[in-house]
Amino acid sequence: MHLVCLALAFSPPILPVTVAPRCAAPRAGLLDNIVVGLSDGVSGAFGGKAMGKVMGYSKDDRIARASHILLSFDAYPEGSSPDSEAMANGLKAKIEGGDFTFEFAAEKFSACQSAERGGDLGEFKRGAMVPAFDEAVFKVVEDEPLGTILGPVKTQFGHHLIKVVQRGEP
């Protein structure tokens, strides 16, 4: 009940002020309750996603090693032919069909500086990348082996094709 009070305290002032006095006083873990209440309030402002994911990352110490191909919105703007998503899908088909290696495609088409290394981003911790990219890299799918080409994954930078080569504990 006290979590509701904290969430309501940080909500827009459309609720009646009389709600707060009805809340029970917090007992144990006041700091935890405040943080959760704040995150609930902030998450609501961002569609319920932002703070929960950030807070979850702080408890997740996993690391990964991955390569990617970035098809930027600058190079392939939406509405152009092809756009970055269409280009990513086309490259993915060429890689999976054996026409290109992932590294060759990264060197020739990626807008990221990692293109010089065949798209290799090295090793990084959970939460080090933008959320959509991070989610794709650290999501474990049962029948999907490491090295499977993921994507296209859309971020604020463009569409990515991702190849996870290692995932585990630090």
Short mmCIF file of N, CA and C in Angstrom, two decimals:
data_model
loop_
_atom_site.label_atom_id
_atom_site.label_comp_id
_atom_site.label_asym_id
_atom_site.label_seq_id
_atom_site.Cartn_x
_atom_site.Cartn_y
_atom_site.Cartn_z
N MET A 1 0.81 -1.19 0.00
CA MET A 1 0.00 0.00 0.00
C MET A 1 0.86 1.25 0.00
N HIS A 2 2.00 1.22 0.76
CA HIS A 2 2.84 2.41 0.83
C HIS A 2 3.54 2.69 -0.50
N LEU A 3 3.74 1.67 -1.33
CA LEU A 3 4.32 1.92 -2.66
C LEU A 3 3.37 2.74 -3.51
N VAL A 4 2.08 2.48 -3.36
CA VAL A 4 1.09 3.25 -4.10
C VAL A 4 1.16 4.71 -3.70
N CYS A 5 1.35 4.96 -2.41
CA CYS A 5 1.45 6.35 -1.94
C CYS A 5 2.61 7.07 -2.60
N LEU A 6 3.76 6.40 -2.63
CA LEU A 6 4.93 7.05 -3.23
C LEU A 6 4.72 7.28 -4.72
N ALA A 7 4.13 6.30 -5.41
CA ALA A 7 3.89 6.47 -6.84
C ALA A 7 2.92 7.62 -7.07
N LEU A 8 1.90 7.70 -6.23
CA LEU A 8 0.92 8.76 -6.40
C LEU A 8 1.52 10.12 -6.08
N ALA A 9 2.46 10.14 -5.15
CA ALA A 9 3.07 11.40 -4.77
C ALA A 9 3.84 12.01 -5.93
N PHE A 10 4.31 11.18 -6.83
CA PHE A 10 5.09 11.66 -7.96
C PHE A 10 4.30 11.67 -9.26
N SER A 11 3.03 11.42 -9.18
CA SER A 11 2.17 11.43 -10.36
C SER A 11 1.73 12.86 -10.66
N PRO A 12 1.24 13.10 -11.87
CA PRO A 12 0.71 14.42 -12.17
C PRO A 12 -0.43 14.76 -11.21
N PRO A 13 -0.65 16.03 -10.92
CA PRO A 13 -1.62 16.42 -9.90
C PRO A 13 -3.08 16.31 -10.36
N ILE A 14 -3.44 15.20 -10.97
CA ILE A 14 -4.83 15.01 -11.38
C ILE A 14 -5.61 14.23 -10.32
N LEU A 15 -4.88 13.62 -9.37
CA LEU A 15 -5.54 12.84 -8.33
C LEU A 15 -5.84 13.75 -7.14
N PRO A 16 -6.90 13.45 -6.39
CA PRO A 16 -7.19 14.29 -5.22
C PRO A 16 -6.10 14.18 -4.17
N VAL A 17 -5.84 15.26 -3.50
CA VAL A 17 -4.80 15.32 -2.47
C VAL A 17 -5.16 14.44 -1.29
N THR A 18 -6.40 14.11 -1.10
CA THR A 18 -6.84 13.31 0.05
C THR A 18 -6.37 11.87 -0.01
N VAL A 19 -5.78 11.42 -1.10
CA VAL A 19 -5.32 10.03 -1.22
C VAL A 19 -4.14 9.77 -0.30
N ALA A 20 -3.20 10.69 -0.20
CA ALA A 20 -1.97 10.49 0.57
C ALA A 20 -2.21 10.17 2.05
N PRO A 21 -3.10 10.85 2.77
CA PRO A 21 -3.27 10.54 4.19
C PRO A 21 -3.80 9.13 4.45
N ARG A 22 -4.43 8.48 3.49
CA ARG A 22 -4.98 7.13 3.69
C ARG A 22 -3.91 6.06 3.63
N CYS A 23 -2.72 6.38 3.16
CA CYS A 23 -1.67 5.39 2.98
C CYS A 23 -1.05 4.99 4.32
N ALA A 24 -0.70 3.72 4.42
CA ALA A 24 -0.03 3.25 5.63
C ALA A 24 1.40 3.75 5.66
N ALA A 25 1.92 3.97 6.83
CA ALA A 25 3.30 4.42 6.97
C ALA A 25 4.24 3.28 6.59
N PRO A 26 5.30 3.59 5.86
CA PRO A 26 6.26 2.54 5.50
C PRO A 26 6.91 1.94 6.74
N ARG A 27 7.15 0.64 6.70
CA ARG A 27 7.76 -0.02 7.85
C ARG A 27 9.25 -0.23 7.60
N ALA A 28 9.62 -1.35 7.03
CA ALA A 28 11.04 -1.65 6.81
C ALA A 28 11.42 -1.27 5.39
N GLY A 29 12.70 -1.02 5.18
CA GLY A 29 13.22 -0.76 3.85
C GLY A 29 12.74 0.54 3.25
N LEU A 30 12.72 1.60 4.02
CA LEU A 30 12.21 2.88 3.54
C LEU A 30 12.94 3.33 2.28
N LEU A 31 14.27 3.22 2.26
CA LEU A 31 15.03 3.65 1.09
C LEU A 31 14.63 2.84 -0.14
N ASP A 32 14.48 1.52 0.04
CA ASP A 32 14.05 0.67 -1.09
C ASP A 32 12.69 1.10 -1.59
N ASN A 33 11.80 1.39 -0.67
CA ASN A 33 10.44 1.80 -1.06
C ASN A 33 10.46 3.12 -1.81
N ILE A 34 11.30 4.03 -1.38
CA ILE A 34 11.39 5.33 -2.07
C ILE A 34 11.92 5.14 -3.48
N VAL A 35 12.97 4.34 -3.62
CA VAL A 35 13.56 4.11 -4.94
C VAL A 35 12.54 3.44 -5.86
N VAL A 36 11.84 2.43 -5.36
CA VAL A 36 10.83 1.75 -6.18
C VAL A 36 9.71 2.72 -6.53
N GLY A 37 9.28 3.52 -5.57
CA GLY A 37 8.23 4.49 -5.84
C GLY A 37 8.65 5.51 -6.87
N LEU A 38 9.88 5.99 -6.75
CA LEU A 38 10.39 6.94 -7.75
C LEU A 38 10.47 6.30 -9.12
N SER A 39 10.98 5.07 -9.16
CA SER A 39 11.11 4.42 -10.46
C SER A 39 9.75 4.17 -11.08
N ASP A 40 8.76 3.83 -10.27
CA ASP A 40 7.41 3.64 -10.81
C ASP A 40 6.88 4.94 -11.39
N GLY A 41 7.10 6.03 -10.68
CA GLY A 41 6.64 7.33 -11.17
C GLY A 41 7.34 7.75 -12.44
N VAL A 42 8.66 7.56 -12.48
CA VAL A 42 9.42 7.93 -13.67
C VAL A 42 9.09 6.99 -14.82
N SER A 43 8.94 5.70 -14.52
CA SER A 43 8.60 4.74 -15.57
C SER A 43 7.29 5.08 -16.23
N GLY A 44 6.33 5.53 -15.43
CA GLY A 44 5.04 5.91 -15.98
C GLY A 44 5.18 7.01 -17.00
N ALA A 45 6.10 7.91 -16.76
CA ALA A 45 6.32 9.02 -17.69
C ALA A 45 6.95 8.53 -18.99
N PHE A 46 7.60 7.37 -18.96
CA PHE A 46 8.27 6.84 -20.15
C PHE A 46 7.62 5.54 -20.62
N GLY A 47 6.34 5.41 -20.43
CA GLY A 47 5.64 4.22 -20.92
C GLY A 47 5.90 2.98 -20.10
N GLY A 48 6.36 3.13 -18.88
CA GLY A 48 6.55 1.98 -17.99
C GLY A 48 7.80 1.18 -18.24
N LYS A 49 8.76 1.67 -19.01
CA LYS A 49 9.91 0.86 -19.37
C LYS A 49 11.23 1.40 -18.82
N ALA A 50 11.46 2.66 -18.93
CA ALA A 50 12.80 3.23 -18.76
C ALA A 50 13.49 2.86 -17.45
N MET A 51 12.96 3.26 -16.30
CA MET A 51 13.66 3.06 -15.04
C MET A 51 13.73 1.59 -14.66
N GLY A 52 12.70 0.83 -14.92
CA GLY A 52 12.73 -0.58 -14.57
C GLY A 52 13.88 -1.29 -15.24
N LYS A 53 14.13 -0.99 -16.50
CA LYS A 53 15.24 -1.62 -17.21
C LYS A 53 16.57 -1.15 -16.65
N VAL A 54 16.69 0.13 -16.40
CA VAL A 54 17.95 0.65 -15.87
C VAL A 54 18.24 0.02 -14.53
N MET A 55 17.23 -0.04 -13.67
CA MET A 55 17.44 -0.64 -12.35
C MET A 55 17.76 -2.12 -12.48
N GLY A 56 17.16 -2.82 -13.41
CA GLY A 56 17.45 -4.24 -13.61
C GLY A 56 18.88 -4.46 -14.07
N TYR A 57 19.41 -3.56 -14.88
CA TYR A 57 20.78 -3.71 -15.36
C TYR A 57 21.78 -3.66 -14.22
N SER A 58 21.50 -2.88 -13.18
CA SER A 58 22.47 -2.74 -12.10
C SER A 58 22.66 -4.06 -11.36
N LYS A 59 21.72 -4.98 -11.48
CA LYS A 59 21.81 -6.28 -10.81
C LYS A 59 22.32 -7.36 -11.76
N ASP A 60 22.50 -7.05 -13.02
CA ASP A 60 22.88 -8.02 -14.03
C ASP A 60 24.34 -7.80 -14.42
N ASP A 61 25.21 -8.70 -13.97
CA ASP A 61 26.64 -8.54 -14.21
C ASP A 61 27.13 -9.29 -15.45
N ARG A 62 26.21 -9.81 -16.26
CA ARG A 62 26.64 -10.59 -17.42
C ARG A 62 27.45 -9.75 -18.40
N ILE A 63 28.28 -10.42 -19.15
CA ILE A 63 29.07 -9.78 -20.20
C ILE A 63 28.80 -10.48 -21.51
N ALA A 64 29.12 -9.81 -22.59
CA ALA A 64 28.97 -10.42 -23.92
C ALA A 64 30.07 -9.90 -24.82
N ARG A 65 30.27 -10.61 -25.88
CA ARG A 65 31.15 -10.16 -26.96
C ARG A 65 30.32 -10.29 -28.23
N ALA A 66 30.27 -9.21 -29.00
CA ALA A 66 29.42 -9.21 -30.18
C ALA A 66 30.04 -8.37 -31.29
N SER A 67 29.57 -8.61 -32.49
CA SER A 67 29.91 -7.80 -33.66
C SER A 67 28.59 -7.26 -34.20
N HIS A 68 28.66 -6.14 -34.92
CA HIS A 68 27.43 -5.62 -35.50
C HIS A 68 27.71 -4.89 -36.81
N ILE A 69 26.65 -4.72 -37.55
CA ILE A 69 26.66 -3.91 -38.77
C ILE A 69 25.61 -2.84 -38.54
N LEU A 70 26.02 -1.59 -38.59
CA LEU A 70 25.10 -0.47 -38.40
C LEU A 70 24.76 0.13 -39.75
N LEU A 71 23.49 0.12 -40.07
CA LEU A 71 22.98 0.77 -41.27
C LEU A 71 22.27 2.02 -40.79
N SER A 72 22.97 3.15 -40.88
CA SER A 72 22.49 4.37 -40.24
C SER A 72 21.34 5.01 -41.00
N PHE A 73 20.54 5.77 -40.25
CA PHE A 73 19.44 6.51 -40.86
C PHE A 73 19.98 7.59 -41.79
N ASP A 74 21.19 8.08 -41.52
CA ASP A 74 21.79 9.10 -42.38
C ASP A 74 22.09 8.54 -43.77
N ALA A 75 22.65 7.33 -43.80
CA ALA A 75 23.01 6.72 -45.08
C ALA A 75 21.79 6.19 -45.83
N TYR A 76 20.80 5.69 -45.08
CA TYR A 76 19.61 5.09 -45.68
C TYR A 76 18.38 5.67 -44.98
N PRO A 77 18.01 6.92 -45.27
CA PRO A 77 16.89 7.55 -44.56
C PRO A 77 15.56 6.84 -44.81
N GLU A 78 14.67 6.95 -43.80
CA GLU A 78 13.34 6.35 -43.97
C GLU A 78 12.67 6.97 -45.18
N GLY A 79 12.00 6.14 -45.95
CA GLY A 79 11.34 6.62 -47.16
C GLY A 79 12.21 6.51 -48.40
N SER A 80 13.53 6.32 -48.21
CA SER A 80 14.40 6.16 -49.37
C SER A 80 14.32 4.71 -49.84
N SER A 81 14.89 4.46 -50.99
CA SER A 81 14.87 3.10 -51.50
C SER A 81 16.31 2.66 -51.75
N PRO A 82 16.90 1.78 -51.01
CA PRO A 82 16.34 1.11 -49.84
C PRO A 82 16.53 1.96 -48.59
N ASP A 83 15.69 1.73 -47.58
CA ASP A 83 15.92 2.38 -46.29
C ASP A 83 16.79 1.44 -45.45
N SER A 84 17.17 1.88 -44.24
CA SER A 84 18.12 1.09 -43.45
C SER A 84 17.58 -0.29 -43.07
N GLU A 85 16.28 -0.40 -42.83
CA GLU A 85 15.72 -1.70 -42.47
C GLU A 85 15.73 -2.64 -43.67
N ALA A 86 15.37 -2.15 -44.84
CA ALA A 86 15.39 -2.98 -46.05
C ALA A 86 16.82 -3.41 -46.38
N MET A 87 17.76 -2.49 -46.22
CA MET A 87 19.16 -2.82 -46.47
C MET A 87 19.65 -3.88 -45.48
N ALA A 88 19.26 -3.73 -44.19
CA ALA A 88 19.66 -4.71 -43.17
C ALA A 88 19.09 -6.09 -43.51
N ASN A 89 17.83 -6.14 -43.90
CA ASN A 89 17.23 -7.43 -44.27
C ASN A 89 17.91 -8.04 -45.48
N GLY A 90 18.26 -7.21 -46.46
CA GLY A 90 18.96 -7.70 -47.65
C GLY A 90 20.35 -8.26 -47.31
N LEU A 91 21.08 -7.53 -46.47
CA LEU A 91 22.40 -8.01 -46.06
C LEU A 91 22.30 -9.29 -45.24
N LYS A 92 21.31 -9.34 -44.36
CA LYS A 92 21.13 -10.54 -43.54
C LYS A 92 20.89 -11.76 -44.44
N ALA A 93 20.07 -11.60 -45.46
CA ALA A 93 19.80 -12.71 -46.39
C ALA A 93 21.08 -13.13 -47.12
N LYS A 94 21.90 -12.15 -47.52
CA LYS A 94 23.17 -12.47 -48.21
C LYS A 94 24.13 -13.21 -47.27
N ILE A 95 24.18 -12.79 -46.01
CA ILE A 95 25.06 -13.44 -45.04
C ILE A 95 24.58 -14.85 -44.75
N GLU A 96 23.29 -15.00 -44.47
CA GLU A 96 22.74 -16.32 -44.17
C GLU A 96 22.78 -17.24 -45.38
N GLY A 97 22.72 -16.68 -46.58
CA GLY A 97 22.81 -17.48 -47.80
C GLY A 97 24.24 -17.85 -48.19
N GLY A 98 25.22 -17.31 -47.46
CA GLY A 98 26.62 -17.64 -47.73
C GLY A 98 27.28 -16.77 -48.78
N ASP A 99 26.58 -15.74 -49.30
CA ASP A 99 27.18 -14.85 -50.29
C ASP A 99 28.23 -13.94 -49.68
N PHE A 100 28.02 -13.49 -48.45
CA PHE A 100 28.95 -12.62 -47.73
C PHE A 100 29.24 -13.23 -46.37
N THR A 101 30.43 -12.97 -45.84
CA THR A 101 30.66 -13.25 -44.43
C THR A 101 30.17 -12.04 -43.65
N PHE A 102 29.89 -12.23 -42.39
CA PHE A 102 29.45 -11.12 -41.55
C PHE A 102 30.53 -10.03 -41.52
N GLU A 103 31.77 -10.45 -41.38
CA GLU A 103 32.88 -9.51 -41.28
C GLU A 103 33.04 -8.69 -42.57
N PHE A 104 32.90 -9.34 -43.72
CA PHE A 104 32.99 -8.62 -44.99
C PHE A 104 31.87 -7.59 -45.11
N ALA A 105 30.65 -8.00 -44.78
CA ALA A 105 29.52 -7.08 -44.86
C ALA A 105 29.70 -5.90 -43.91
N ALA A 106 30.24 -6.16 -42.71
CA ALA A 106 30.49 -5.08 -41.75
C ALA A 106 31.52 -4.09 -42.32
N GLU A 107 32.60 -4.62 -42.88
CA GLU A 107 33.65 -3.76 -43.44
C GLU A 107 33.12 -2.89 -44.59
N LYS A 108 32.26 -3.44 -45.41
CA LYS A 108 31.79 -2.73 -46.60
C LYS A 108 30.57 -1.84 -46.36
N PHE A 109 29.70 -2.20 -45.40
CA PHE A 109 28.43 -1.49 -45.29
C PHE A 109 28.17 -0.79 -43.96
N SER A 110 28.89 -1.14 -42.90
CA SER A 110 28.59 -0.58 -41.58
C SER A 110 29.04 0.87 -41.47
N ALA A 111 28.20 1.68 -40.82
CA ALA A 111 28.51 3.10 -40.58
C ALA A 111 29.25 3.30 -39.26
N CYS A 112 29.57 2.24 -38.56
CA CYS A 112 30.26 2.31 -37.27
C CYS A 112 31.76 2.17 -37.46
N GLN A 113 32.51 2.77 -36.55
CA GLN A 113 33.97 2.65 -36.60
C GLN A 113 34.44 1.21 -36.43
N SER A 114 33.60 0.37 -35.84
CA SER A 114 33.96 -1.03 -35.66
C SER A 114 34.04 -1.78 -37.00
N ALA A 115 33.60 -1.15 -38.08
CA ALA A 115 33.66 -1.78 -39.41
C ALA A 115 35.09 -2.18 -39.75
N GLU A 116 36.06 -1.39 -39.30
CA GLU A 116 37.48 -1.69 -39.55
C GLU A 116 37.89 -3.02 -38.95
N ARG A 117 37.16 -3.47 -37.92
CA ARG A 117 37.46 -4.74 -37.24
C ARG A 117 36.42 -5.80 -37.58
N GLY A 118 35.76 -5.66 -38.71
CA GLY A 118 34.73 -6.62 -39.10
C GLY A 118 33.49 -6.51 -38.24
N GLY A 119 33.29 -5.35 -37.62
CA GLY A 119 32.12 -5.12 -36.78
C GLY A 119 32.32 -5.49 -35.32
N ASP A 120 33.51 -5.99 -34.96
CA ASP A 120 33.77 -6.46 -33.60
C ASP A 120 33.70 -5.32 -32.59
N LEU A 121 32.81 -5.44 -31.63
CA LEU A 121 32.66 -4.45 -30.57
C LEU A 121 33.43 -4.81 -29.32
N GLY A 122 34.02 -5.98 -29.30
CA GLY A 122 34.74 -6.43 -28.12
C GLY A 122 33.78 -6.91 -27.04
N GLU A 123 34.30 -6.97 -25.83
CA GLU A 123 33.52 -7.45 -24.69
C GLU A 123 32.90 -6.24 -23.97
N PHE A 124 31.65 -6.38 -23.54
CA PHE A 124 30.99 -5.30 -22.82
C PHE A 124 30.00 -5.87 -21.82
N LYS A 125 29.67 -5.05 -20.81
CA LYS A 125 28.75 -5.45 -19.76
C LYS A 125 27.31 -5.13 -20.14
N ARG A 126 26.40 -5.81 -19.48
CA ARG A 126 24.97 -5.54 -19.63
C ARG A 126 24.72 -4.08 -19.24
N GLY A 127 24.00 -3.35 -20.07
CA GLY A 127 23.69 -1.95 -19.78
C GLY A 127 24.64 -0.97 -20.44
N ALA A 128 25.72 -1.46 -21.07
CA ALA A 128 26.69 -0.56 -21.70
C ALA A 128 26.22 -0.04 -23.05
N MET A 129 25.30 -0.73 -23.69
CA MET A 129 24.79 -0.33 -25.00
C MET A 129 23.40 0.28 -24.87
N VAL A 130 22.91 0.89 -25.94
CA VAL A 130 21.56 1.44 -25.90
C VAL A 130 20.57 0.30 -25.65
N PRO A 131 19.43 0.58 -25.01
CA PRO A 131 18.53 -0.48 -24.54
C PRO A 131 18.10 -1.52 -25.58
N ALA A 132 17.69 -1.14 -26.77
CA ALA A 132 17.22 -2.13 -27.75
C ALA A 132 18.36 -3.06 -28.18
N PHE A 133 19.53 -2.51 -28.36
CA PHE A 133 20.71 -3.30 -28.73
C PHE A 133 21.06 -4.24 -27.58
N ASP A 134 21.12 -3.71 -26.37
CA ASP A 134 21.45 -4.48 -25.18
C ASP A 134 20.48 -5.63 -24.99
N GLU A 135 19.20 -5.35 -25.16
CA GLU A 135 18.17 -6.38 -24.99
C GLU A 135 18.37 -7.51 -25.99
N ALA A 136 18.67 -7.19 -27.23
CA ALA A 136 18.88 -8.21 -28.25
C ALA A 136 20.10 -9.07 -27.93
N VAL A 137 21.17 -8.45 -27.49
CA VAL A 137 22.41 -9.18 -27.20
C VAL A 137 22.25 -10.11 -26.01
N PHE A 138 21.58 -9.66 -24.96
CA PHE A 138 21.52 -10.44 -23.73
C PHE A 138 20.29 -11.33 -23.62
N LYS A 139 19.39 -11.26 -24.58
CA LYS A 139 18.22 -12.13 -24.56
C LYS A 139 18.65 -13.53 -24.98
N VAL A 140 18.36 -14.50 -24.14
CA VAL A 140 18.73 -15.88 -24.44
C VAL A 140 17.50 -16.59 -24.99
N VAL A 141 17.63 -17.09 -26.22
CA VAL A 141 16.57 -17.85 -26.86
C VAL A 141 17.05 -19.30 -26.93
N GLU A 142 16.22 -20.22 -26.45
CA GLU A 142 16.60 -21.62 -26.28
C GLU A 142 17.27 -22.25 -27.50
N ASP A 143 16.63 -22.24 -28.65
CA ASP A 143 17.15 -22.95 -29.82
C ASP A 143 17.98 -22.07 -30.73
N GLU A 144 18.51 -20.97 -30.20
CA GLU A 144 19.28 -20.04 -31.02
C GLU A 144 20.74 -20.05 -30.57
N PRO A 145 21.61 -20.67 -31.33
CA PRO A 145 23.01 -20.77 -30.91
C PRO A 145 23.75 -19.42 -31.04
N LEU A 146 24.82 -19.30 -30.28
CA LEU A 146 25.68 -18.12 -30.44
C LEU A 146 26.15 -18.07 -31.89
N GLY A 147 26.30 -16.87 -32.42
CA GLY A 147 26.72 -16.72 -33.80
C GLY A 147 25.56 -16.52 -34.77
N THR A 148 24.33 -16.71 -34.27
CA THR A 148 23.14 -16.45 -35.10
C THR A 148 23.05 -14.96 -35.36
N ILE A 149 22.70 -14.58 -36.58
CA ILE A 149 22.56 -13.16 -36.92
C ILE A 149 21.21 -12.67 -36.39
N LEU A 150 21.26 -11.68 -35.51
CA LEU A 150 20.05 -11.11 -34.91
C LEU A 150 19.70 -9.82 -35.63
N GLY A 151 18.41 -9.54 -35.72
CA GLY A 151 18.00 -8.25 -36.26
C GLY A 151 17.29 -8.38 -37.58
N PRO A 152 17.01 -7.23 -38.14
CA PRO A 152 17.50 -5.91 -37.76
C PRO A 152 16.88 -5.41 -36.45
N VAL A 153 17.75 -4.77 -35.65
CA VAL A 153 17.35 -4.17 -34.38
C VAL A 153 17.43 -2.66 -34.56
N LYS A 154 16.31 -1.99 -34.31
CA LYS A 154 16.25 -0.54 -34.51
C LYS A 154 16.65 0.20 -33.24
N THR A 155 17.58 1.14 -33.38
CA THR A 155 17.96 2.05 -32.30
C THR A 155 17.92 3.47 -32.85
N GLN A 156 18.29 4.43 -32.03
CA GLN A 156 18.31 5.81 -32.51
C GLN A 156 19.39 6.05 -33.56
N PHE A 157 20.31 5.11 -33.73
CA PHE A 157 21.40 5.26 -34.69
C PHE A 157 21.06 4.68 -36.07
N GLY A 158 20.14 3.75 -36.10
CA GLY A 158 19.78 3.09 -37.34
C GLY A 158 19.37 1.65 -37.06
N HIS A 159 19.52 0.79 -38.05
CA HIS A 159 19.22 -0.63 -37.89
C HIS A 159 20.52 -1.41 -37.81
N HIS A 160 20.56 -2.35 -36.86
CA HIS A 160 21.76 -3.16 -36.62
C HIS A 160 21.49 -4.62 -36.94
N LEU A 161 22.49 -5.26 -37.51
CA LEU A 161 22.55 -6.72 -37.55
C LEU A 161 23.59 -7.07 -36.49
N ILE A 162 23.29 -8.02 -35.63
CA ILE A 162 24.14 -8.33 -34.51
C ILE A 162 24.51 -9.80 -34.52
N LYS A 163 25.77 -10.08 -34.26
CA LYS A 163 26.24 -11.45 -34.12
C LYS A 163 26.89 -11.57 -32.73
N VAL A 164 26.22 -12.28 -31.83
CA VAL A 164 26.73 -12.50 -30.48
C VAL A 164 27.66 -13.72 -30.53
N VAL A 165 28.90 -13.53 -30.11
CA VAL A 165 29.84 -14.65 -30.16
C VAL A 165 30.15 -15.21 -28.77
N GLN A 166 29.81 -14.44 -27.72
CA GLN A 166 30.04 -14.92 -26.35
C GLN A 166 29.05 -14.22 -25.42
N ARG A 167 28.56 -14.96 -24.46
CA ARG A 167 27.64 -14.40 -23.46
C ARG A 167 27.87 -15.17 -22.17
N GLY A 168 28.06 -14.47 -21.05
CA GLY A 168 28.28 -15.18 -19.80
C GLY A 168 28.50 -14.28 -18.62
N GLU A 169 28.98 -14.88 -17.54
CA GLU A 169 29.26 -14.17 -16.30
C GLU A 169 30.65 -13.55 -16.38
N PRO A 170 30.87 -12.47 -15.59
CA PRO A 170 32.21 -11.84 -15.63
C PRO A 170 33.30 -12.72 -15.08
#
